[in-house]
Amino acid sequence: MASLELQVRDFDLEQIFECGQCFRWDRREDGSYLGVAGQSLAKMSMAQESGFLKIELLRSGDGEDENFWKKYLDLDRDYGKIKEELCRKDEKIREAVEFGSGIRILSQDPFEMVISFIISQNSNIPRIKKCINSISEKYGKKIGDYEGRTYYAFPTPNALAKATEAELMDLKLGYRAAYIVKTVSIILGNMDNFDRIESMEYEEAKEFLLRLSGIGPKVADCILLFGLRHFHAFPIDVWVKRIMHEAYGFEEKDLKGMQDFAKEKFGENAGLAQQYLFYYIRGNS
DNA sequence: TGTCAGGTCCTCA
DNA sequence: TGAGGACCTGAC
């Protein structure tokens, strides 16, 4: 079994995996995290020597080498500098940054993000995780067994195209089943565009996403931030509404005001600011 | 048992 | 345009 040791800064496994950006990692009793990324199954823990992350590659997908994990964990970005800039903005964001100072934005697969965040609407994290695991088990490629459990990769668009609405309803996706069937069909019909979505500008990518079924402004911004690395995307969910009301006095309906404010105040790092604020309000209420 | 959860879509003024 | 209700399901 291969393993990697990577030097990390501004890095906290719990904060990264519990800040709501991903649904495929589970905390173990010893504080390590076990999960699937791409076609790989891995276990992550902090090495005794502080500042080193240990990644045990329990099953490794083709080409998913050290560079894959560096990109996945966004290790080449200087979060220290970004945090410093954000902290200068005001007292509230400074508190939030200090509270979640080890958060990093993962670089996840765009298609997986599309489906995962359609599922996330009007739901909660345990249920979202269960639905994503069910979909992966039924339509994804088997990765391997570990400690008595079988792990599967998230399905490709072609594999998920085999799913019917009734089958997805059986997996307890509820009314989101119809959205997924329609969205997968639209994506497969526009594969040329979807293939180049990672190189699109924010506005073009968002416009494309909003044409899919079951994707509104909030879900689109989650996909843009967590799957397409648009760091200024500022997803506004109920928690962000809450903290924008408490910290900055916005009416909860005033989404446009919040977006403009975030763009103006946090600029190109609005998405990371959103994660700090989100993690802070969830951890303090 | 009822409420609410990381929203979107549809209808109707 | 924007407000308000419907929508699957399950954790709490």
PDB file of C-alpha atoms (C1' of nucleotides) in Angstrom:
ATOM      1  CA  MET A   1       0.000   0.000   0.000  1.00  0.00           C
ATOM      2  CA  ALA A   2       1.438   3.327  -1.045  1.00  0.00           C
ATOM      3  CA  SER A   3       1.325   6.404   1.067  1.00  0.00           C
ATOM      4  CA  LEU A   4       2.241  10.043   0.717  1.00  0.00           C
ATOM      5  CA  GLU A   5       3.508  12.550   3.215  1.00  0.00           C
ATOM      6  CA  LEU A   6       2.903  16.138   2.295  1.00  0.00           C
ATOM      7  CA  GLN A   7       3.943  19.242   4.112  1.00  0.00           C
ATOM      8  CA  VAL A   8       0.870  21.374   4.789  1.00  0.00           C
ATOM      9  CA  ARG A   9       0.104  24.779   6.275  1.00  0.00           C
ATOM     10  CA  ASP A  10      -3.210  26.393   7.174  1.00  0.00           C
ATOM     11  CA  PHE A  11      -4.642  22.887   7.152  1.00  0.00           C
ATOM     12  CA  ASP A  12      -7.115  21.122   9.448  1.00  0.00           C
ATOM     13  CA  LEU A  13      -8.688  17.832   8.347  1.00  0.00           C
ATOM     14  CA  GLU A  14     -11.816  18.216  10.447  1.00  0.00           C
ATOM     15  CA  GLN A  15     -12.454  21.749   9.248  1.00  0.00           C
ATOM     16  CA  ILE A  16     -11.850  20.797   5.612  1.00  0.00           C
ATOM     17  CA  PHE A  17     -14.110  17.765   5.651  1.00  0.00           C
ATOM     18  CA  GLU A  18     -16.818  19.107   7.970  1.00  0.00           C
ATOM     19  CA  CYS A  19     -17.335  22.533   6.445  1.00  0.00           C
ATOM     20  CA  GLY A  20     -19.996  21.215   4.103  1.00  0.00           C
ATOM     21  CA  GLN A  21     -18.131  21.251   0.809  1.00  0.00           C
ATOM     22  CA  CYS A  22     -17.836  17.473   0.401  1.00  0.00           C
ATOM     23  CA  PHE A  23     -19.921  14.436   1.200  1.00  0.00           C
ATOM     24  CA  ARG A  24     -17.620  11.455   0.688  1.00  0.00           C
ATOM     25  CA  TRP A  25     -15.304  11.609   3.690  1.00  0.00           C
ATOM     26  CA  ASP A  26     -16.044  10.077   7.084  1.00  0.00           C
ATOM     27  CA  ARG A  27     -14.319  10.722  10.355  1.00  0.00           C
ATOM     28  CA  ARG A  28     -12.897   7.704  12.142  1.00  0.00           C
ATOM     29  CA  GLU A  29     -12.471   7.200  15.867  1.00  0.00           C
ATOM     30  CA  ASP A  30      -8.765   8.027  15.739  1.00  0.00           C
ATOM     31  CA  GLY A  31      -9.476  11.388  14.076  1.00  0.00           C
ATOM     32  CA  SER A  32      -8.380  10.302  10.611  1.00  0.00           C
ATOM     33  CA  TYR A  33     -10.674  10.607   7.589  1.00  0.00           C
ATOM     34  CA  LEU A  34     -11.514   7.829   5.153  1.00  0.00           C
ATOM     35  CA  GLY A  35     -13.053   8.571   1.800  1.00  0.00           C
ATOM     36  CA  VAL A  36     -13.201   8.502  -1.957  1.00  0.00           C
ATOM     37  CA  ALA A  37     -11.819  11.063  -4.388  1.00  0.00           C
ATOM     38  CA  GLY A  38     -11.815  10.318  -8.078  1.00  0.00           C
ATOM     39  CA  GLN A  39     -11.134   6.593  -8.442  1.00  0.00           C
ATOM     40  CA  SER A  40      -9.109   6.426  -5.234  1.00  0.00           C
ATOM     41  CA  LEU A  41      -9.887   5.316  -1.711  1.00  0.00           C
ATOM     42  CA  ALA A  42      -7.679   6.976   0.867  1.00  0.00           C
ATOM     43  CA  LYS A  43      -7.175   7.572   4.548  1.00  0.00           C
ATOM     44  CA  MET A  44      -5.821  10.900   5.731  1.00  0.00           C
ATOM     45  CA  SER A  45      -4.301  11.759   9.067  1.00  0.00           C
ATOM     46  CA  MET A  46      -1.864  14.268  10.479  1.00  0.00           C
ATOM     47  CA  ALA A  47       1.580  12.778  11.063  1.00  0.00           C
ATOM     48  CA  GLN A  48       3.110  12.992  14.524  1.00  0.00           C
ATOM     49  CA  GLU A  49       5.520  15.561  13.274  1.00  0.00           C
ATOM     50  CA  SER A  50       3.250  18.533  13.036  1.00  0.00           C
ATOM     51  CA  GLY A  51       2.775  20.094   9.636  1.00  0.00           C
ATOM     52  CA  PHE A  52       2.782  16.813   7.718  1.00  0.00           C
ATOM     53  CA  LEU A  53      -0.279  15.197   6.217  1.00  0.00           C
ATOM     54  CA  LYS A  54      -0.216  11.442   5.695  1.00  0.00           C
ATOM     55  CA  ILE A  55      -2.332  10.039   2.884  1.00  0.00           C
ATOM     56  CA  GLU A  56      -2.614   6.264   2.846  1.00  0.00           C
ATOM     57  CA  LEU A  57      -3.657   5.195  -0.635  1.00  0.00           C
ATOM     58  CA  LEU A  58      -5.797   2.148   0.082  1.00  0.00           C
ATOM     59  CA  ARG A  59      -6.772   1.927  -3.592  1.00  0.00           C
ATOM     60  CA  SER A  60      -5.270   4.275  -6.102  1.00  0.00           C
ATOM     61  CA  GLY A  61      -6.933   5.270  -9.383  1.00  0.00           C
ATOM     62  CA  ASP A  62      -4.990   5.573 -12.629  1.00  0.00           C
ATOM     63  CA  GLY A  63      -2.866   8.693 -12.689  1.00  0.00           C
ATOM     64  CA  GLU A  64      -4.075   9.803  -9.276  1.00  0.00           C
ATOM     65  CA  ASP A  65      -0.597  10.513  -7.957  1.00  0.00           C
ATOM     66  CA  GLU A  66       0.874  13.121  -5.656  1.00  0.00           C
ATOM     67  CA  ASN A  67      -0.070  15.923  -8.054  1.00  0.00           C
ATOM     68  CA  PHE A  68      -3.693  14.777  -8.038  1.00  0.00           C
ATOM     69  CA  TRP A  69      -3.843  15.041  -4.255  1.00  0.00           C
ATOM     70  CA  LYS A  70      -2.032  18.381  -4.192  1.00  0.00           C
ATOM     71  CA  LYS A  71      -4.620  19.747  -6.594  1.00  0.00           C
ATOM     72  CA  TYR A  72      -7.506  18.089  -4.728  1.00  0.00           C
ATOM     73  CA  LEU A  73      -6.395  19.667  -1.452  1.00  0.00           C
ATOM     74  CA  ASP A  74      -5.485  22.965  -3.130  1.00  0.00           C
ATOM     75  CA  LEU A  75      -2.025  22.799  -1.570  1.00  0.00           C
ATOM     76  CA  ASP A  76      -0.380  25.233  -3.963  1.00  0.00           C
ATOM     77  CA  ARG A  77      -2.510  28.172  -2.836  1.00  0.00           C
ATOM     78  CA  ASP A  78      -1.201  30.510  -0.148  1.00  0.00           C
ATOM     79  CA  TYR A  79      -4.093  30.519   2.333  1.00  0.00           C
ATOM     80  CA  GLY A  80      -2.004  32.390   4.876  1.00  0.00           C
ATOM     81  CA  LYS A  81      -1.877  35.400   2.613  1.00  0.00           C
ATOM     82  CA  ILE A  82      -5.591  35.217   1.766  1.00  0.00           C
ATOM     83  CA  LYS A  83      -6.499  34.965   5.452  1.00  0.00           C
ATOM     84  CA  GLU A  84      -4.325  37.942   6.268  1.00  0.00           C
ATOM     85  CA  GLU A  85      -6.109  40.012   3.646  1.00  0.00           C
ATOM     86  CA  LEU A  86      -9.563  38.907   4.812  1.00  0.00           C
ATOM     87  CA  CYS A  87      -8.753  39.604   8.470  1.00  0.00           C
ATOM     88  CA  ARG A  88      -8.037  43.214   7.613  1.00  0.00           C
ATOM     89  CA  LYS A  89     -11.607  43.681   6.317  1.00  0.00           C
ATOM     90  CA  ASP A  90     -13.475  43.706   9.619  1.00  0.00           C
ATOM     91  CA  GLU A  91     -13.768  42.165  13.061  1.00  0.00           C
ATOM     92  CA  LYS A  92     -16.495  39.644  12.154  1.00  0.00           C
ATOM     93  CA  ILE A  93     -14.649  38.020   9.288  1.00  0.00           C
ATOM     94  CA  ARG A  94     -11.474  38.032  11.386  1.00  0.00           C
ATOM     95  CA  GLU A  95     -13.291  36.008  14.082  1.00  0.00           C
ATOM     96  CA  ALA A  96     -14.610  33.599  11.450  1.00  0.00           C
ATOM     97  CA  VAL A  97     -11.195  33.159   9.831  1.00  0.00           C
ATOM     98  CA  GLU A  98      -9.599  32.419  13.196  1.00  0.00           C
ATOM     99  CA  PHE A  99     -12.359  29.915  14.019  1.00  0.00           C
ATOM    100  CA  GLY A 100     -11.890  27.973  10.769  1.00  0.00           C
ATOM    101  CA  SER A 101      -8.271  28.784  10.055  1.00  0.00           C
ATOM    102  CA  GLY A 102      -7.517  25.306   8.660  1.00  0.00           C
ATOM    103  CA  ILE A 103     -10.259  25.288   6.013  1.00  0.00           C
ATOM    104  CA  ARG A 104      -9.190  24.746   2.416  1.00  0.00           C
ATOM    105  CA  ILE A 105     -11.446  24.585  -0.633  1.00  0.00           C
ATOM    106  CA  LEU A 106     -11.209  21.143  -2.210  1.00  0.00           C
ATOM    107  CA  SER A 107     -10.968  20.809  -5.962  1.00  0.00           C
ATOM    108  CA  GLN A 108     -13.634  18.224  -6.714  1.00  0.00           C
ATOM    109  CA  ASP A 109     -14.989  16.665  -9.892  1.00  0.00           C
ATOM    110  CA  PRO A 110     -17.464  19.035 -11.621  1.00  0.00           C
ATOM    111  CA  PHE A 111     -20.019  16.351 -12.557  1.00  0.00           C
ATOM    112  CA  GLU A 112     -19.966  14.931  -9.038  1.00  0.00           C
ATOM    113  CA  MET A 113     -20.541  18.451  -7.693  1.00  0.00           C
ATOM    114  CA  VAL A 114     -23.478  19.024 -10.049  1.00  0.00           C
ATOM    115  CA  ILE A 115     -25.289  15.913  -8.882  1.00  0.00           C
ATOM    116  CA  SER A 116     -24.261  16.207  -5.219  1.00  0.00           C
ATOM    117  CA  PHE A 117     -25.523  19.758  -4.842  1.00  0.00           C
ATOM    118  CA  ILE A 118     -28.798  19.001  -6.650  1.00  0.00           C
ATOM    119  CA  ILE A 119     -29.242  16.304  -4.018  1.00  0.00           C
ATOM    120  CA  SER A 120     -28.291  18.706  -1.213  1.00  0.00           C
ATOM    121  CA  GLN A 121     -31.259  21.004  -1.669  1.00  0.00           C
ATOM    122  CA  ASN A 122     -33.751  21.008   1.173  1.00  0.00           C
ATOM    123  CA  SER A 123     -31.840  18.176   2.816  1.00  0.00           C
ATOM    124  CA  ASN A 124     -29.259  17.540   5.527  1.00  0.00           C
ATOM    125  CA  ILE A 125     -25.725  16.234   5.446  1.00  0.00           C
ATOM    126  CA  PRO A 126     -26.297  12.655   6.755  1.00  0.00           C
ATOM    127  CA  ARG A 127     -29.050  12.169   4.216  1.00  0.00           C
ATOM    128  CA  ILE A 128     -27.064  13.752   1.369  1.00  0.00           C
ATOM    129  CA  LYS A 129     -24.145  11.408   2.108  1.00  0.00           C
ATOM    130  CA  LYS A 130     -26.475   8.415   2.119  1.00  0.00           C
ATOM    131  CA  CYS A 131     -27.985   9.347  -1.252  1.00  0.00           C
ATOM    132  CA  ILE A 132     -24.561   9.914  -2.857  1.00  0.00           C
ATOM    133  CA  ASN A 133     -23.297   6.579  -1.534  1.00  0.00           C
ATOM    134  CA  SER A 134     -26.398   4.823  -2.901  1.00  0.00           C
ATOM    135  CA  ILE A 135     -25.930   6.375  -6.345  1.00  0.00           C
ATOM    136  CA  SER A 136     -22.228   5.483  -6.380  1.00  0.00           C
ATOM    137  CA  GLU A 137     -22.946   1.923  -5.293  1.00  0.00           C
ATOM    138  CA  LYS A 138     -25.579   1.388  -7.968  1.00  0.00           C
ATOM    139  CA  TYR A 139     -24.019   3.221 -10.925  1.00  0.00           C
ATOM    140  CA  GLY A 140     -20.359   3.826 -10.049  1.00  0.00           C
ATOM    141  CA  LYS A 141     -17.317   1.658 -10.614  1.00  0.00           C
ATOM    142  CA  LYS A 142     -16.205  -0.508  -7.717  1.00  0.00           C
ATOM    143  CA  ILE A 143     -12.962   0.710  -6.165  1.00  0.00           C
ATOM    144  CA  GLY A 144     -12.392  -1.996  -3.593  1.00  0.00           C
ATOM    145  CA  ASP A 145     -13.096  -3.326  -0.129  1.00  0.00           C
ATOM    146  CA  TYR A 146     -11.730  -1.988   3.113  1.00  0.00           C
ATOM    147  CA  GLU A 147     -12.582  -3.107   6.638  1.00  0.00           C
ATOM    148  CA  GLY A 148     -15.639  -5.021   5.454  1.00  0.00           C
ATOM    149  CA  ARG A 149     -17.123  -2.248   3.392  1.00  0.00           C
ATOM    150  CA  THR A 150     -17.107  -1.868  -0.405  1.00  0.00           C
ATOM    151  CA  TYR A 151     -16.319   1.525  -1.881  1.00  0.00           C
ATOM    152  CA  TYR A 152     -17.396   2.903  -5.260  1.00  0.00           C
ATOM    153  CA  ALA A 153     -16.359   5.842  -7.396  1.00  0.00           C
ATOM    154  CA  PHE A 154     -18.940   8.451  -8.282  1.00  0.00           C
ATOM    155  CA  PRO A 155     -20.562   7.467 -11.619  1.00  0.00           C
ATOM    156  CA  THR A 156     -19.667   9.124 -14.910  1.00  0.00           C
ATOM    157  CA  PRO A 157     -22.414  10.966 -16.858  1.00  0.00           C
ATOM    158  CA  ASN A 158     -22.753   7.974 -19.193  1.00  0.00           C
ATOM    159  CA  ALA A 159     -23.109   5.532 -16.311  1.00  0.00           C
ATOM    160  CA  LEU A 160     -25.668   7.699 -14.542  1.00  0.00           C
ATOM    161  CA  ALA A 161     -27.629   8.093 -17.776  1.00  0.00           C
ATOM    162  CA  LYS A 162     -28.773   4.504 -17.254  1.00  0.00           C
ATOM    163  CA  ALA A 163     -30.694   5.534 -14.129  1.00  0.00           C
ATOM    164  CA  THR A 164     -34.438   5.999 -14.441  1.00  0.00           C
ATOM    165  CA  GLU A 165     -36.442   8.381 -12.319  1.00  0.00           C
ATOM    166  CA  ALA A 166     -38.141   5.416 -10.621  1.00  0.00           C
ATOM    167  CA  GLU A 167     -34.792   3.846  -9.739  1.00  0.00           C
ATOM    168  CA  LEU A 168     -33.556   7.107  -8.236  1.00  0.00           C
ATOM    169  CA  MET A 169     -36.798   7.437  -6.289  1.00  0.00           C
ATOM    170  CA  ASP A 170     -36.059   3.984  -4.879  1.00  0.00           C
ATOM    171  CA  LEU A 171     -32.729   5.369  -3.684  1.00  0.00           C
ATOM    172  CA  LYS A 172     -34.765   7.915  -1.661  1.00  0.00           C
ATOM    173  CA  LEU A 173     -33.822  10.944  -3.715  1.00  0.00           C
ATOM    174  CA  GLY A 174     -37.396  12.176  -3.670  1.00  0.00           C
ATOM    175  CA  TYR A 175     -38.360  14.945  -6.081  1.00  0.00           C
ATOM    176  CA  ARG A 176     -34.662  15.473  -6.946  1.00  0.00           C
ATOM    177  CA  ALA A 177     -34.760  12.214  -8.972  1.00  0.00           C
ATOM    178  CA  ALA A 178     -36.490  13.958 -11.893  1.00  0.00           C
ATOM    179  CA  TYR A 179     -33.994  16.836 -11.787  1.00  0.00           C
ATOM    180  CA  ILE A 180     -31.075  14.411 -12.005  1.00  0.00           C
ATOM    181  CA  VAL A 181     -32.479  12.417 -14.925  1.00  0.00           C
ATOM    182  CA  LYS A 182     -33.112  15.635 -16.845  1.00  0.00           C
ATOM    183  CA  THR A 183     -29.781  17.234 -15.939  1.00  0.00           C
ATOM    184  CA  VAL A 184     -27.755  14.153 -16.958  1.00  0.00           C
ATOM    185  CA  SER A 185     -29.605  14.076 -20.257  1.00  0.00           C
ATOM    186  CA  ILE A 186     -28.914  17.797 -20.886  1.00  0.00           C
ATOM    187  CA  ILE A 187     -25.232  17.339 -20.029  1.00  0.00           C
ATOM    188  CA  LEU A 188     -24.851  14.345 -22.357  1.00  0.00           C
ATOM    189  CA  GLY A 189     -26.509  16.354 -25.112  1.00  0.00           C
ATOM    190  CA  ASN A 190     -24.025  19.210 -24.505  1.00  0.00           C
ATOM    191  CA  MET A 191     -20.933  17.213 -23.698  1.00  0.00           C
ATOM    192  CA  ASP A 192     -18.747  19.531 -25.793  1.00  0.00           C
ATOM    193  CA  ASN A 193     -19.704  22.444 -23.548  1.00  0.00           C
ATOM    194  CA  PHE A 194     -19.552  20.438 -20.347  1.00  0.00           C
ATOM    195  CA  ASP A 195     -16.065  19.184 -21.212  1.00  0.00           C
ATOM    196  CA  ARG A 196     -14.779  22.728 -21.404  1.00  0.00           C
ATOM    197  CA  ILE A 197     -16.687  24.052 -18.377  1.00  0.00           C
ATOM    198  CA  GLU A 198     -13.497  24.066 -16.288  1.00  0.00           C
ATOM    199  CA  SER A 199     -11.966  26.602 -18.647  1.00  0.00           C
ATOM    200  CA  MET A 200     -15.054  28.849 -18.841  1.00  0.00           C
ATOM    201  CA  GLU A 201     -15.232  32.229 -17.156  1.00  0.00           C
ATOM    202  CA  TYR A 202     -17.497  32.448 -14.104  1.00  0.00           C
ATOM    203  CA  GLU A 203     -20.454  34.067 -15.903  1.00  0.00           C
ATOM    204  CA  GLU A 204     -20.453  31.624 -18.814  1.00  0.00           C
ATOM    205  CA  ALA A 205     -20.142  28.584 -16.554  1.00  0.00           C
ATOM    206  CA  LYS A 206     -22.917  29.855 -14.279  1.00  0.00           C
ATOM    207  CA  GLU A 207     -25.218  30.495 -17.224  1.00  0.00           C
ATOM    208  CA  PHE A 208     -24.601  26.922 -18.416  1.00  0.00           C
ATOM    209  CA  LEU A 209     -25.293  25.479 -14.960  1.00  0.00           C
ATOM    210  CA  LEU A 210     -28.502  27.480 -14.517  1.00  0.00           C
ATOM    211  CA  ARG A 211     -29.879  25.887 -17.681  1.00  0.00           C
ATOM    212  CA  LEU A 212     -29.678  22.453 -16.032  1.00  0.00           C
ATOM    213  CA  SER A 213     -32.630  21.105 -14.081  1.00  0.00           C
ATOM    214  CA  GLY A 214     -32.758  21.535 -10.308  1.00  0.00           C
ATOM    215  CA  ILE A 215     -29.954  24.088 -10.269  1.00  0.00           C
ATOM    216  CA  GLY A 216     -30.686  27.585  -9.015  1.00  0.00           C
ATOM    217  CA  PRO A 217     -28.292  30.347  -7.962  1.00  0.00           C
ATOM    218  CA  LYS A 218     -27.175  28.753  -4.693  1.00  0.00           C
ATOM    219  CA  VAL A 219     -26.421  25.302  -6.118  1.00  0.00           C
ATOM    220  CA  ALA A 220     -24.724  26.852  -9.162  1.00  0.00           C
ATOM    221  CA  ASP A 221     -22.398  28.866  -6.919  1.00  0.00           C
ATOM    222  CA  CYS A 222     -21.538  25.751  -4.879  1.00  0.00           C
ATOM    223  CA  ILE A 223     -20.558  23.936  -8.075  1.00  0.00           C
ATOM    224  CA  LEU A 224     -18.560  26.957  -9.256  1.00  0.00           C
ATOM    225  CA  LEU A 225     -16.698  27.175  -5.960  1.00  0.00           C
ATOM    226  CA  PHE A 226     -16.132  23.522  -5.061  1.00  0.00           C
ATOM    227  CA  GLY A 227     -15.885  21.979  -8.532  1.00  0.00           C
ATOM    228  CA  LEU A 228     -14.642  24.747 -10.799  1.00  0.00           C
ATOM    229  CA  ARG A 229     -12.382  26.750  -8.471  1.00  0.00           C
ATOM    230  CA  HIS A 230     -14.079  30.103  -8.953  1.00  0.00           C
ATOM    231  CA  PHE A 231     -12.949  31.550  -5.649  1.00  0.00           C
ATOM    232  CA  HIS A 232     -15.171  34.592  -5.840  1.00  0.00           C
ATOM    233  CA  ALA A 233     -18.403  32.526  -6.090  1.00  0.00           C
ATOM    234  CA  PHE A 234     -20.455  33.269  -2.968  1.00  0.00           C
ATOM    235  CA  PRO A 235     -23.170  30.641  -2.367  1.00  0.00           C
ATOM    236  CA  ILE A 236     -25.932  31.969  -0.119  1.00  0.00           C
ATOM    237  CA  ASP A 237     -27.757  29.303   1.868  1.00  0.00           C
ATOM    238  CA  VAL A 238     -29.853  29.604   5.027  1.00  0.00           C
ATOM    239  CA  TRP A 239     -26.744  29.739   7.233  1.00  0.00           C
ATOM    240  CA  VAL A 240     -25.036  32.419   5.191  1.00  0.00           C
ATOM    241  CA  LYS A 241     -28.290  34.421   5.178  1.00  0.00           C
ATOM    242  CA  ARG A 242     -28.317  34.113   8.942  1.00  0.00           C
ATOM    243  CA  ILE A 243     -24.776  35.364   9.476  1.00  0.00           C
ATOM    244  CA  MET A 244     -25.135  38.097   6.862  1.00  0.00           C
ATOM    245  CA  HIS A 245     -28.151  39.277   8.832  1.00  0.00           C
ATOM    246  CA  GLU A 246     -26.464  39.029  12.224  1.00  0.00           C
ATOM    247  CA  ALA A 247     -23.057  40.382  11.242  1.00  0.00           C
ATOM    248  CA  TYR A 248     -23.880  42.876   8.524  1.00  0.00           C
ATOM    249  CA  GLY A 249     -27.574  43.683   9.048  1.00  0.00           C
ATOM    250  CA  PHE A 250     -28.953  42.333   5.773  1.00  0.00           C
ATOM    251  CA  GLU A 251     -32.602  41.375   5.439  1.00  0.00           C
ATOM    252  CA  GLU A 252     -32.701  37.614   4.757  1.00  0.00           C
ATOM    253  CA  LYS A 253     -34.506  38.217   1.457  1.00  0.00           C
ATOM    254  CA  ASP A 254     -31.904  40.633   0.157  1.00  0.00           C
ATOM    255  CA  LEU A 255     -29.757  38.139  -1.781  1.00  0.00           C
ATOM    256  CA  LYS A 256     -28.677  40.707  -4.338  1.00  0.00           C
ATOM    257  CA  GLY A 257     -27.495  43.036  -1.582  1.00  0.00           C
ATOM    258  CA  MET A 258     -25.473  40.208  -0.008  1.00  0.00           C
ATOM    259  CA  GLN A 259     -23.889  39.243  -3.334  1.00  0.00           C
ATOM    260  CA  ASP A 260     -22.899  42.837  -4.106  1.00  0.00           C
ATOM    261  CA  PHE A 261     -21.543  43.305  -0.601  1.00  0.00           C
ATOM    262  CA  ALA A 262     -19.461  40.093  -0.783  1.00  0.00           C
ATOM    263  CA  LYS A 263     -18.077  41.047  -4.174  1.00  0.00           C
ATOM    264  CA  GLU A 264     -17.182  44.519  -2.982  1.00  0.00           C
ATOM    265  CA  LYS A 265     -15.786  43.539   0.418  1.00  0.00           C
ATOM    266  CA  PHE A 266     -14.122  40.169  -0.131  1.00  0.00           C
ATOM    267  CA  GLY A 267     -13.435  40.434  -3.865  1.00  0.00           C
ATOM    268  CA  GLU A 268     -11.724  37.473  -5.498  1.00  0.00           C
ATOM    269  CA  ASN A 269     -11.752  35.524  -2.218  1.00  0.00           C
ATOM    270  CA  ALA A 270     -15.485  35.878  -1.486  1.00  0.00           C
ATOM    271  CA  GLY A 271     -15.947  32.113  -1.759  1.00  0.00           C
ATOM    272  CA  LEU A 272     -13.394  31.386   0.900  1.00  0.00           C
ATOM    273  CA  ALA A 273     -14.896  34.124   3.080  1.00  0.00           C
ATOM    274  CA  GLN A 274     -18.243  32.373   2.653  1.00  0.00           C
ATOM    275  CA  GLN A 275     -16.729  29.104   3.905  1.00  0.00           C
ATOM    276  CA  TYR A 276     -15.241  30.766   6.991  1.00  0.00           C
ATOM    277  CA  LEU A 277     -18.548  32.503   7.743  1.00  0.00           C
ATOM    278  CA  PHE A 278     -20.553  29.333   7.129  1.00  0.00           C
ATOM    279  CA  TYR A 279     -18.316  27.202   9.338  1.00  0.00           C
ATOM    280  CA  TYR A 280     -18.323  29.874  12.025  1.00  0.00           C
ATOM    281  CA  ILE A 281     -22.107  30.312  12.227  1.00  0.00           C
ATOM    282  CA  ARG A 282     -22.701  26.559  12.166  1.00  0.00           C
ATOM    283  CA  GLY A 283     -20.182  26.013  14.912  1.00  0.00           C
ATOM    284  CA  ASN A 284     -21.600  28.767  17.086  1.00  0.00           C
ATOM    285  CA  SER A 285     -25.337  28.184  17.000  1.00  0.00           C
TER     286      SER A 285
ATOM    287  C1'  DT B   1     -45.710  13.802  16.146  1.00  0.00           C
ATOM    288  C1'  DG B   2     -44.185  17.804  14.040  1.00  0.00           C
ATOM    289  C1'  DT B   3     -40.613  20.657  12.333  1.00  0.00           C
ATOM    290  C1'  DC B   4     -36.976  21.657   9.554  1.00  0.00           C
ATOM    291  C1'  DA B   5     -33.088  20.887   6.693  1.00  0.00           C
ATOM    292  C1'  DG B   6     -26.898  24.043   2.876  1.00  0.00           C
ATOM    293  C1'  DG B   7     -33.447  25.271  -2.674  1.00  0.00           C
ATOM    294  C1'  DT B   8     -35.812  25.013  -6.953  1.00  0.00           C
ATOM    295  C1'  DC B   9     -39.740  25.310  -9.638  1.00  0.00           C
ATOM    296  C1'  DC B  10     -44.218  26.760 -10.710  1.00  0.00           C
ATOM    297  C1'  DT B  11     -48.203  29.616 -10.351  1.00  0.00           C
ATOM    298  C1'  DC B  12     -50.426  33.737  -9.843  1.00  0.00           C
ATOM    299  C1'  DA B  13     -50.930  38.523  -8.907  1.00  0.00           C
TER     300       DA B  13
ATOM    301  C1'  DT C   1     -40.842  40.724 -11.274  1.00  0.00           C
ATOM    302  C1'  DG C   2     -41.512  38.740  -6.927  1.00  0.00           C
ATOM    303  C1'  DA C   3     -44.062  36.389  -3.293  1.00  0.00           C
ATOM    304  C1'  DG C   4     -45.732  32.054  -1.694  1.00  0.00           C
ATOM    305  C1'  DG C   5     -46.646  27.237  -1.760  1.00  0.00           C
ATOM    306  C1'  DA C   6     -45.413  22.398  -3.098  1.00  0.00           C
ATOM    307  C1'  DC C   7     -42.098  19.064  -2.996  1.00  0.00           C
ATOM    308  C1'  DC C   8     -39.404  13.613  -0.932  1.00  0.00           C
ATOM    309  C1'  DT C   9     -37.345  12.082   3.067  1.00  0.00           C
ATOM    310  C1'  DG C  10     -35.400  11.395   7.503  1.00  0.00           C
ATOM    311  C1'  DA C  11     -32.901  13.315  11.626  1.00  0.00           C
ATOM    312  C1'  DC C  12     -33.958  15.310  15.792  1.00  0.00           C
TER     313       DC C  12
END
